[in-house]
Coordinates of C-alpha atoms in Angstrom, one line a residue:
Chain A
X2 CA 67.2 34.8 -36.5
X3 CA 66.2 37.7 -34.0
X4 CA 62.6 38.2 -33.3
X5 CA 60.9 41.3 -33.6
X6 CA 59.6 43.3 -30.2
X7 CA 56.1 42.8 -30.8
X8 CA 56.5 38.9 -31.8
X9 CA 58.5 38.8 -28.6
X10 CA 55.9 40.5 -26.1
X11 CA 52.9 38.2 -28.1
X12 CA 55.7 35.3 -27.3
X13 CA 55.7 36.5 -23.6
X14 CA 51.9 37.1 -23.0
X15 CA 51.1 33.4 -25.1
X16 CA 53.7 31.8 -21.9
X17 CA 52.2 34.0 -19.2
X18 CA 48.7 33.0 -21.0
X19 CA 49.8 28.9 -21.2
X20 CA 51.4 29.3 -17.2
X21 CA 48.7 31.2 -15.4
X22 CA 45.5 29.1 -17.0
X23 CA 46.9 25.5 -17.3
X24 CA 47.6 25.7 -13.3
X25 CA 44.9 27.9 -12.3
X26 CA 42.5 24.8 -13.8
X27 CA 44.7 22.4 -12.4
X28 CA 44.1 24.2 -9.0
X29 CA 40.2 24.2 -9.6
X30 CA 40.2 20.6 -10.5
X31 CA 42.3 19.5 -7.7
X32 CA 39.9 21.8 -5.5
X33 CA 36.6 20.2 -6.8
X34 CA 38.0 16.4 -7.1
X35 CA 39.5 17.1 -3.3
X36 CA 36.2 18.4 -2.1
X37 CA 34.3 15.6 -3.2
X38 CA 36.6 13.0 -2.1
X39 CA 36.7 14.6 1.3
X40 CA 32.6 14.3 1.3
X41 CA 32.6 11.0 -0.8
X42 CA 29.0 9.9 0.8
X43 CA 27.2 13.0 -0.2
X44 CA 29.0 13.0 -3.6
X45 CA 27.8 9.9 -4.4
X46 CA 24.4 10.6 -3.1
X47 CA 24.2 13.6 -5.0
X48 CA 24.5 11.7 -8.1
X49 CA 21.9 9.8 -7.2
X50 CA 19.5 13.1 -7.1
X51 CA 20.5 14.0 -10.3
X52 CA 17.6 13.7 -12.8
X53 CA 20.1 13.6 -15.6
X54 CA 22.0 10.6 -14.0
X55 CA 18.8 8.2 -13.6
X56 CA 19.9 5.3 -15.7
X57 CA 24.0 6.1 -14.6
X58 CA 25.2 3.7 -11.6
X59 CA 25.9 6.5 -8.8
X60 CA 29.1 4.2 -7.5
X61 CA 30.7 3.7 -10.6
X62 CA 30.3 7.2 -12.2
X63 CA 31.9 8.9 -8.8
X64 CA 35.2 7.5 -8.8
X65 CA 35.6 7.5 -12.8
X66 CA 34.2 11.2 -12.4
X67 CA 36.8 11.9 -9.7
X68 CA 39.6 9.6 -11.5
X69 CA 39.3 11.8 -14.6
X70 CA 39.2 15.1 -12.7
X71 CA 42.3 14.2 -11.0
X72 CA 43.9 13.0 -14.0
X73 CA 43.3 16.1 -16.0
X74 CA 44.6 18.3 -12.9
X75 CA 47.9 16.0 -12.9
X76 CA 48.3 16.3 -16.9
X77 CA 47.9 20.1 -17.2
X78 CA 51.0 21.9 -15.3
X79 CA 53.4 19.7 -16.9
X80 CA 54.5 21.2 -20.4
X81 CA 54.5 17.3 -22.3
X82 CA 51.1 16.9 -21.1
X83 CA 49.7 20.0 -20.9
X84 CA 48.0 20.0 -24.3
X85 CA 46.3 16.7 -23.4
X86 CA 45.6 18.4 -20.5
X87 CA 43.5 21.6 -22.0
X88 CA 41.9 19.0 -24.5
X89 CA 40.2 16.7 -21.3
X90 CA 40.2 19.7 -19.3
X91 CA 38.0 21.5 -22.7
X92 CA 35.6 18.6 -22.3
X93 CA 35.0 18.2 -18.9
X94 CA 34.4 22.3 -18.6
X95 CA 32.0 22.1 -21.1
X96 CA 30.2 19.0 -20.5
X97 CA 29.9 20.5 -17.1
X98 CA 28.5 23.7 -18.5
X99 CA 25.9 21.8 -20.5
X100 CA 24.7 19.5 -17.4
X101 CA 24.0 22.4 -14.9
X102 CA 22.4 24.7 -18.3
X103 CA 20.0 21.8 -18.6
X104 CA 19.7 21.1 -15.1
X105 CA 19.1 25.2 -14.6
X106 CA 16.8 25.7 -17.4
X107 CA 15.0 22.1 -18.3
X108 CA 14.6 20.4 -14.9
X109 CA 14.4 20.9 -10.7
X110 CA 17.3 22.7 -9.6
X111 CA 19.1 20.3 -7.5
X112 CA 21.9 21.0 -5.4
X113 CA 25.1 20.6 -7.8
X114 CA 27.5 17.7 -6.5
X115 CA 30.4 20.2 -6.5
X116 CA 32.0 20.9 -3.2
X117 CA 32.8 23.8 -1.4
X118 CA 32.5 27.3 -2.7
X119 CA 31.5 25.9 -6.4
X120 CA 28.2 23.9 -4.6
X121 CA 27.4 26.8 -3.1
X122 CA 27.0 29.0 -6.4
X123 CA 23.6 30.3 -7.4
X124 CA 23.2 28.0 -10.8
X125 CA 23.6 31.2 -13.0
X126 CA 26.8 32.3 -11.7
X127 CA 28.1 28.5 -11.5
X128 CA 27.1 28.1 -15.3
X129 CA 29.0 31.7 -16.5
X130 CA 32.0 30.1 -13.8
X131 CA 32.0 26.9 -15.9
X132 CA 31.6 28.5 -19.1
X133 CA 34.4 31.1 -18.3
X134 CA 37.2 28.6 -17.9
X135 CA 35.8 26.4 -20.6
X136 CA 36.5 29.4 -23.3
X137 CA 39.8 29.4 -21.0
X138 CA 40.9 26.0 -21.9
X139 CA 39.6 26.5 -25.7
X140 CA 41.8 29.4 -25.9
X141 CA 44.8 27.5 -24.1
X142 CA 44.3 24.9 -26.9
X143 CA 45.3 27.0 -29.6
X144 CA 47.7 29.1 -27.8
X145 CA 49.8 25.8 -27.1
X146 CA 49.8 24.6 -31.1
X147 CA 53.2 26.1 -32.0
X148 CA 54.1 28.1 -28.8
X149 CA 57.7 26.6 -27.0
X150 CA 55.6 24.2 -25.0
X151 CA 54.4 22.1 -28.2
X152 CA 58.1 22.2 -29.2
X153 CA 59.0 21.2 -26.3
X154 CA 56.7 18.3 -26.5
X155 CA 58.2 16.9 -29.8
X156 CA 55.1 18.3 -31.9
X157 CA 55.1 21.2 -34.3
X158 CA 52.1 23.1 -35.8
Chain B
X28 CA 44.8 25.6 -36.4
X29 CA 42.9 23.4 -38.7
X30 CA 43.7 20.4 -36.8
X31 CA 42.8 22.2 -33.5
X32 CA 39.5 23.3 -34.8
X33 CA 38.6 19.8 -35.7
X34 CA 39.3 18.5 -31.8
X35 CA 37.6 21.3 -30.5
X36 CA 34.8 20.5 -32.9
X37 CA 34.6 17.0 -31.4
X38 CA 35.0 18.3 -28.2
X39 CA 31.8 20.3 -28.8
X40 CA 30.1 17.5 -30.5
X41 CA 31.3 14.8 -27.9
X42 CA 29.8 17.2 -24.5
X43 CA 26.8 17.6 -26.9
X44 CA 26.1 14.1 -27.3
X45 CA 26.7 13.1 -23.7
X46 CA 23.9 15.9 -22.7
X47 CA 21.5 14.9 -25.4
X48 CA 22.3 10.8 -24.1
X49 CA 21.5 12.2 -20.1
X50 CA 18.5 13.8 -21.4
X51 CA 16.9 11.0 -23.6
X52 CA 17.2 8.3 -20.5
X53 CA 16.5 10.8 -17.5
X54 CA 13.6 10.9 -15.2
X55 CA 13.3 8.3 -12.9
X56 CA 12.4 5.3 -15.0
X57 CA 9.4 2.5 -14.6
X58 CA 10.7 0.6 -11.0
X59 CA 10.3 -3.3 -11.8
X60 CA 8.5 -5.5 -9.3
X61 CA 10.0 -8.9 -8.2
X62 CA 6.5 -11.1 -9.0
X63 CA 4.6 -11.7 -12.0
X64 CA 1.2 -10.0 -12.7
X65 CA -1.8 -12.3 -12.7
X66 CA -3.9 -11.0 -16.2
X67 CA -6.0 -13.9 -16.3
X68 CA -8.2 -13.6 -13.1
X69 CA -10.5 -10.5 -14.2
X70 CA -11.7 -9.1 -17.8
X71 CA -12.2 -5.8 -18.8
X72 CA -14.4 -5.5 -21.8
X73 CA -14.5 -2.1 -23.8
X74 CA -17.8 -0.6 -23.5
X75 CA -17.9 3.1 -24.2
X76 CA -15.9 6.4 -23.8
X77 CA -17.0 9.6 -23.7
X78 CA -15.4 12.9 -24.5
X79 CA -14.7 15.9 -21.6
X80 CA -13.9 19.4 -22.8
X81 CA -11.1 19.2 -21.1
X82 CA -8.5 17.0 -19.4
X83 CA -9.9 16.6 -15.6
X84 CA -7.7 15.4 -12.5
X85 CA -11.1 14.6 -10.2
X86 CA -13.3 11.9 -11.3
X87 CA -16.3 10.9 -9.7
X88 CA -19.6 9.2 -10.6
X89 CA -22.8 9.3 -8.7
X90 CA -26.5 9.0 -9.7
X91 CA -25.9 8.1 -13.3
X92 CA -23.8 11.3 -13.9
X93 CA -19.7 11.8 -14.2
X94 CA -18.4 14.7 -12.2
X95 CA -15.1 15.4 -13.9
X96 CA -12.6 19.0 -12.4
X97 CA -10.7 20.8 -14.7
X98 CA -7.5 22.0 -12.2
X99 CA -6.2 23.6 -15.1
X100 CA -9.1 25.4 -16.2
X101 CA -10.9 25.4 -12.6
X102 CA -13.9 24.0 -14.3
X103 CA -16.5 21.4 -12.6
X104 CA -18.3 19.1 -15.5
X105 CA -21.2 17.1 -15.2
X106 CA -21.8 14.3 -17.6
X107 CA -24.8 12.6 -17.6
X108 CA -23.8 8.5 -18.7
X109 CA -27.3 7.6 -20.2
X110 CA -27.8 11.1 -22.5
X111 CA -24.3 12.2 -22.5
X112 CA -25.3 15.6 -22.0
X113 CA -22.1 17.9 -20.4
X114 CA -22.6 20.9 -18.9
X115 CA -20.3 23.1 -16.7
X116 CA -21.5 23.5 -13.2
X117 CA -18.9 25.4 -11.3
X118 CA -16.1 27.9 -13.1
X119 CA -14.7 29.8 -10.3
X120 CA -10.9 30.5 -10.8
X121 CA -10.7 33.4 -8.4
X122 CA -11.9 31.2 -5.8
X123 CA -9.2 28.4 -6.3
X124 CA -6.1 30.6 -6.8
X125 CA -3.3 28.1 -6.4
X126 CA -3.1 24.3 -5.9
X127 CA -6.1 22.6 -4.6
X128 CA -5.0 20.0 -1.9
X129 CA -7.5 17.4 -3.0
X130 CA -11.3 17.7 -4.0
X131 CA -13.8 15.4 -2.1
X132 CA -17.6 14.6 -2.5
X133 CA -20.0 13.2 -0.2
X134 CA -22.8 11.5 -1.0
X135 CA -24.7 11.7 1.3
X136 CA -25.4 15.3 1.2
X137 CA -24.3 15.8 -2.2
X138 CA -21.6 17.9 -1.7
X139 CA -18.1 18.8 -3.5
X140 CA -15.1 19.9 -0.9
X141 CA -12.4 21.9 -2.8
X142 CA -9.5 21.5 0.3
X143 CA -7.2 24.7 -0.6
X144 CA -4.2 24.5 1.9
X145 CA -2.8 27.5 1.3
X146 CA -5.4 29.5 2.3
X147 CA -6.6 27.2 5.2
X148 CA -9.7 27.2 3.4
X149 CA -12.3 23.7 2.6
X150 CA -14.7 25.1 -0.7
X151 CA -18.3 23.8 -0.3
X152 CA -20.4 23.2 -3.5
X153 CA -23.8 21.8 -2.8
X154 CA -25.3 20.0 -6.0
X155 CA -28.6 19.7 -5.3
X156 CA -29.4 23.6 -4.7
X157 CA -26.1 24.7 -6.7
X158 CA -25.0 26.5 -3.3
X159 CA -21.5 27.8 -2.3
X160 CA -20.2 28.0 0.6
X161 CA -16.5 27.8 2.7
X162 CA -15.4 27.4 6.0
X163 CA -12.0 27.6 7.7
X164 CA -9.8 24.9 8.5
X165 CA -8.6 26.8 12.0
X166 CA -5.5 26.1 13.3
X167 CA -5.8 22.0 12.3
X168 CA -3.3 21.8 9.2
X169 CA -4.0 19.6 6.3
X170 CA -2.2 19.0 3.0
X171 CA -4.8 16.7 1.5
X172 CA -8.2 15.0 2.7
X173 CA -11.3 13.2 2.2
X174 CA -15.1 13.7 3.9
X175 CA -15.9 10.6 5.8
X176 CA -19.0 9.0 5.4
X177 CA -20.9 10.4 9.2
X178 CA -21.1 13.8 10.7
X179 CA -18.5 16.6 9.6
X180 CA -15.3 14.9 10.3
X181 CA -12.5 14.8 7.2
X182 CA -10.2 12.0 7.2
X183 CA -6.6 14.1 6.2
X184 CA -3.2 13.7 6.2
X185 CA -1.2 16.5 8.0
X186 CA 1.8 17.9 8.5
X187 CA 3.3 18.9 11.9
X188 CA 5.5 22.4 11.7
X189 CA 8.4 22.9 12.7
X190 CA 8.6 18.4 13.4
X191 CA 8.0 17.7 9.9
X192 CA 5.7 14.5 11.6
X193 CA 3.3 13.8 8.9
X194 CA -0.2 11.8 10.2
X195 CA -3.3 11.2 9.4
X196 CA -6.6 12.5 11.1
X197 CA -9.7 12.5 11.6
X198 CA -10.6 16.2 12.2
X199 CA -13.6 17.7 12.6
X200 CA -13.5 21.3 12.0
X201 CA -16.7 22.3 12.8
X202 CA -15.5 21.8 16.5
X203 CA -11.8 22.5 15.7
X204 CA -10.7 19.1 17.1
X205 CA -8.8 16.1 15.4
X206 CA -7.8 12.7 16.3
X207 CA -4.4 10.7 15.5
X208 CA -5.7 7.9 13.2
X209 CA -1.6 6.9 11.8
X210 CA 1.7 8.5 11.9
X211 CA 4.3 8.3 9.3
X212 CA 8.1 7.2 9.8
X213 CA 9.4 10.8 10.2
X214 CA 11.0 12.9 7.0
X215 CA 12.3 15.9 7.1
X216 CA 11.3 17.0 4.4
X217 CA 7.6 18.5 4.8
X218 CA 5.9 15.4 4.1
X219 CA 6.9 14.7 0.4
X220 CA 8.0 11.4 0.9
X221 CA 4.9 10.2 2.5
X222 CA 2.3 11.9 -0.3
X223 CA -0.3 10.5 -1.7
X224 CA -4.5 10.6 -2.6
X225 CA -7.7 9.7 -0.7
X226 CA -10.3 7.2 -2.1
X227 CA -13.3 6.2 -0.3
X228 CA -16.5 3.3 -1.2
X229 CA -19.7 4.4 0.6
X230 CA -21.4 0.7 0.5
X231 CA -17.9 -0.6 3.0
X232 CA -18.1 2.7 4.8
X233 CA -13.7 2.4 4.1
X234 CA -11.1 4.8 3.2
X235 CA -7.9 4.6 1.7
X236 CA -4.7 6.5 1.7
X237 CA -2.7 5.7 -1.0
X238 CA 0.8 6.7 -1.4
X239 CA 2.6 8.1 -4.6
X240 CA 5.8 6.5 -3.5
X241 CA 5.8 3.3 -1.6
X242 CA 3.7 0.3 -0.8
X243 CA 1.9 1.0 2.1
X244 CA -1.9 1.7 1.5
X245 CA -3.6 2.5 4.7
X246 CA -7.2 1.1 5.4
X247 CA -9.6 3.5 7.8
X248 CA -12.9 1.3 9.0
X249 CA -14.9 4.2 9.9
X250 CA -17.7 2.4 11.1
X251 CA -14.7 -0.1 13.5
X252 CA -12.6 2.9 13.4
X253 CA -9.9 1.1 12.4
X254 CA -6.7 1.1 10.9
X255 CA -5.3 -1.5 8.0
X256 CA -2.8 -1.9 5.4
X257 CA -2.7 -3.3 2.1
X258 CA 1.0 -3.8 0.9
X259 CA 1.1 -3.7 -3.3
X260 CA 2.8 -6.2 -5.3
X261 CA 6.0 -4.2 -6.0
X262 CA 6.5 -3.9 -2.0
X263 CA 8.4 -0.5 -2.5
X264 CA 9.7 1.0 0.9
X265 CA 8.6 4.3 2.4
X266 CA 12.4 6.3 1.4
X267 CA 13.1 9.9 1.4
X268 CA 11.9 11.0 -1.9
X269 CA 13.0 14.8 -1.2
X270 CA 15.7 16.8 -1.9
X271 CA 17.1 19.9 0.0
X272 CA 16.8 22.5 -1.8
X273 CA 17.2 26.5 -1.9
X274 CA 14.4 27.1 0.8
X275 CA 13.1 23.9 2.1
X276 CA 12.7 20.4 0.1
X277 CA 11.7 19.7 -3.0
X278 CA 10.7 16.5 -4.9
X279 CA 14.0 14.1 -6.3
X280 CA 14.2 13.6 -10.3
X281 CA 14.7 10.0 -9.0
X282 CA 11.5 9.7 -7.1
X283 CA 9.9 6.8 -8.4
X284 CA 6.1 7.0 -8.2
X285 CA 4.4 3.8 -7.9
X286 CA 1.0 4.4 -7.2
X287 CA -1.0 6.8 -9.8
X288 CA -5.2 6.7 -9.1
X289 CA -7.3 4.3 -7.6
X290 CA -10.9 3.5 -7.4
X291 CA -12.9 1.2 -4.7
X292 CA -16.1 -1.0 -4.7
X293 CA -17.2 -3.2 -2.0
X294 CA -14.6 -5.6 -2.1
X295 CA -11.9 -4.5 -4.1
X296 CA -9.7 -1.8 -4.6
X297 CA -8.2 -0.8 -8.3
X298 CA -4.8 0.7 -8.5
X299 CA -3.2 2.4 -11.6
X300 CA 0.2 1.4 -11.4
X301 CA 3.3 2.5 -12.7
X302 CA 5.6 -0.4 -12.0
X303 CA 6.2 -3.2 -14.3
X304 CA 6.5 -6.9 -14.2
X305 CA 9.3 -9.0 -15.3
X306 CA 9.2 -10.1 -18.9
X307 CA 5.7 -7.8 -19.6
X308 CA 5.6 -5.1 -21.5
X309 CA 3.8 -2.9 -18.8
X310 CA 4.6 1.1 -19.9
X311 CA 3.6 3.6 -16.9
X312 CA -0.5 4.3 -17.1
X313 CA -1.9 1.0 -18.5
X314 CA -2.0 -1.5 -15.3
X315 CA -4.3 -1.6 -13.0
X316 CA -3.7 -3.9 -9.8
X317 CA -7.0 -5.3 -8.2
X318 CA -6.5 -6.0 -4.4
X319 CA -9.4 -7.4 -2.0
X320 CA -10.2 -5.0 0.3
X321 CA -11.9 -7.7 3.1
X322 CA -8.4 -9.8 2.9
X323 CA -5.8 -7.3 1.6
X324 CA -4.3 -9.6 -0.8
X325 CA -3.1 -9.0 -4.7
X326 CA -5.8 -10.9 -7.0
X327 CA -5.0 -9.8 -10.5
X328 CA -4.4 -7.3 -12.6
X329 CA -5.9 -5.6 -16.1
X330 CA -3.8 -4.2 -18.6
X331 CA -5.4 -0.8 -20.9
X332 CA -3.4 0.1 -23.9
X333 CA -3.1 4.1 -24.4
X334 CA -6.5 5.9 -25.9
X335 CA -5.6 8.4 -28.4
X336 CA -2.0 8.3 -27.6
X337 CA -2.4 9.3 -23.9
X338 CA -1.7 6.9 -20.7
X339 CA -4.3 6.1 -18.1
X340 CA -4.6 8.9 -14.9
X341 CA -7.9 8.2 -13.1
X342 CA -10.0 5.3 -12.2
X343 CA -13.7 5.1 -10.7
X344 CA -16.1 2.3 -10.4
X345 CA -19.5 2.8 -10.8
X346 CA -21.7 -0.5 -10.6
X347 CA -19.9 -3.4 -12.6
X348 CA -18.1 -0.8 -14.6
X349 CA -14.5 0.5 -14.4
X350 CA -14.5 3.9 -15.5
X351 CA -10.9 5.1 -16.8
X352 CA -10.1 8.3 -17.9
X353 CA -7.3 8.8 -20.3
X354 CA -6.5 12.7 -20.8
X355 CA -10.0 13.7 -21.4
X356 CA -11.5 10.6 -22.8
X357 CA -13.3 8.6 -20.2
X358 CA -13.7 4.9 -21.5
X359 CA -15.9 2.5 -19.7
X360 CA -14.8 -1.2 -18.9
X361 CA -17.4 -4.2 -18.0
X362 CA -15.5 -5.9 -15.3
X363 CA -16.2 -9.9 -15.1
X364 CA -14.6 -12.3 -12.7
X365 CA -13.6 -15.2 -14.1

């Protein structure tokens, strides 16, 4: 059966949509996890500031921290894994939106552990960052359900 | 869709719970001590309480009357113990914009100190006569301080700029010169690790610098001048208890604070506490550590459960009574040595 011109171009923007945002959080993750891996002693003691993470072992949370990041960057360019990928990469981006929002409007603004150009973000503009590729990966969660990639994957809608 | 909507729903609910779990055990906890506390050594027996107008974060008693400041309210009470008559003696907000670096008294001449950092400024208010007055602190910093017993010297803690070498004094601004009583291990961070309060006991002639965040208590003999330490129970280390922040340094969420208020007699000195014990059920605000101050050591401890819901936060002795003031409910404690 052919498809229509319009089903075809919403077809063609879904794969653009499902190519450009799976890698360019893949990219961000493998950015942040790198970051913090390269500066793994002020990482860890920048968990240990954290007011949130009082009760939370600094050296244990870091590497599972760092494991899952790089996990989630690994599972997200490949089309078989990249709908677990958006589903971790959903609740990391969010649970990292809520941390710095209560960090930013509950309690001291410490430093946030991220590396590089994320650390270095006033909290606001890290927080809309965060919350920007969050609604990214939300969207990339239902534009996978039924696209090729899902088909590809042995699931249907 | 459905399906998505339902992960996405426990994706939302999951983050939320992990927030709400971070919140409900953050702040920096009640650090435990190795030893057990000794509760059988000296009794506390319930005597009285009194009710302030407001919550105060000064305490002092002299000549059968509580002195009580308001920071909040910039209000000085007077309470006198045998009528229980309160009346406001000082309510001067303008004068004490800001955060007051520590508020001293002297009795001797009967006189409050309101020490005001920021504006370099020591606040006189002379009881007898109700007079004001103010003089400037010069070019000698101070973050904190307490009137020694002779002349018109302070004993303060202050910080060095641009070193960051915190020390404590004995300055005498009158004359604009100080001498180097004790100097910190050096922070960079403006002093925060190394905070604390003054306490003095006329009848010793001794002061006390008590820190927030570690173990050390130092002892000035003004009449030897000397300097002592008493090391608490819970044998904390000094540690950076700072974190960098946007401009400068600010205090860590982890920053466990182990030493609260304090009051001295002649032989003892009585610390709130906010460590526990092992095996106690010690919450934050209701010990009270009793060291000697001849021999430095730890010789027992009194336990105060919360008064109308609210945790102890100052301590002053007055005769054979510890006075302990819970929000703004002071209750009195006959102290017997057993």
């Amino acid at each position: 059966m052919k498809m229509a011109p319009d089903n075809i171009r919403r077809e063609a923007r879904r794969a653009q949509f499902l190519t450009i945002v799976p890698y360019s959080l893949s990219v961000l993750f493998i950015y942040a996890a790198t970051l913090k891996t390269m500066d793994y002693t002020v990482f860890v003691a920048d968990i240990a500031k954290s007011p949130l993470l009082t009760k939370i072992s600094n050296t244990t949370l870091a590497p599972l921290l760092l494991g899952v990041e790089f996990l989630t960057a690994i599972l997200l360019p490949f089309r078989p894994t990249m709908k677990a990928g958006l589903y971790l990469s959903s609740f990391l981006m969010l649970t990292f939106t809520l941390y710095l929002s209560t960090l930013y409007f509950f309690f001291t603004k410490i430093p946030c552990s991220c590396g590089g150009i994320l650390g270095m973000m006033p909290y606001p503009f890290h927080i809309a960052f965060n919350l920007l590729f969050t609604i990214l990966s939300f969207i990339g969660v239902f534009l996978i359900t039924g696209s090729k990639a899902d088909v590809l994957s042995g699931k249907t809608a | 869709m459905k399906k998505n909507i339902l992960i996405l729903s426990l994706i939302l609910a999951g983050s939320l719970c992990v927030i709400l779990a971070l919140v409900n055990v953050s702040g920096p906890g009640t650090p435990m001590i190795g030893q057990a506390r000794r509760y059988t050594v000296i009794e506390a027996v319930t005597e009285d309480s009194i009710r302030l107008p407001a919550s105060i974060n000064m305490m002092q008693i002299a000549d059968g009357c509580l002195y009580g400041f308001a920071d909040k309210q910039k209000v000085l009470f007077r309470t006198n113990l045998e009528n229980r008559k309160t009346d406001t003696l000082l309510y001067i907000p303008s004068l004490f914009s800001g955060v007051l670096n520590g508020i001293t008294f002297d009795p001797a001449t009967k006189t409050f100190y309101f020490l005001n950092a920021r504006s370099r400024k020591i606040y006189l208010y002379h009881l007898p006569d109700a007079r004001k007055d103010s003089f400037n602190t010069g070019t000698l910093r101070l973050s904190g301080g307490e009137k020694c017993f002779t002349g018109a010297a302070f004993f303060i803690r202050s910080v060095e700029y641009p070193t960051n070498l915190t020390t404590l004094k004995k300055a005498d601004y009158t004359r604009n010169a100080d001498t180097t009583l004790y100097t910190f291990p050096l922070y960079p961070d403006g002093g925060i690790s190394s905070d604390g309060f003054f306490r003095k006991d006329a009848s010793s002639k001794k002061q006390f610098y008590i820190p927030y965040y570690n173990a050390e208590i130092i002892a000035y003999d003004e009449a030897d001048d000397k300097i002592s330490k008493i090391i608490t129970i819970d044998k904390t280390k000094p540690y950076n208890a700072a974190i960098p922040m946007e401009q400068g340094y600010g205090l860590s969420g982890k920053a466990k604070m182990i030493n609260m208020a304090a009051a001295t007699d002649s032989t003892h000195l009585y610390l709130l506490s906010y460590t526990s014990s092992p095996g106690k059920n010690e919450k934050a605000g209701t010990v009270v550590d009793i060291y000697s101050t001849l021999t430095g050591n730890y010789e027992g401890s009194l336990q105060f459960p919360y008064f109308e819901n609210h945790p102890a936060t100052l301590l002053e002795k007055y005769g054979d009574r510890l006075y302990v003031a819970f929000s703004n409910n002071i209750v009195s404690y006959k102290i017997n040595y057993r």
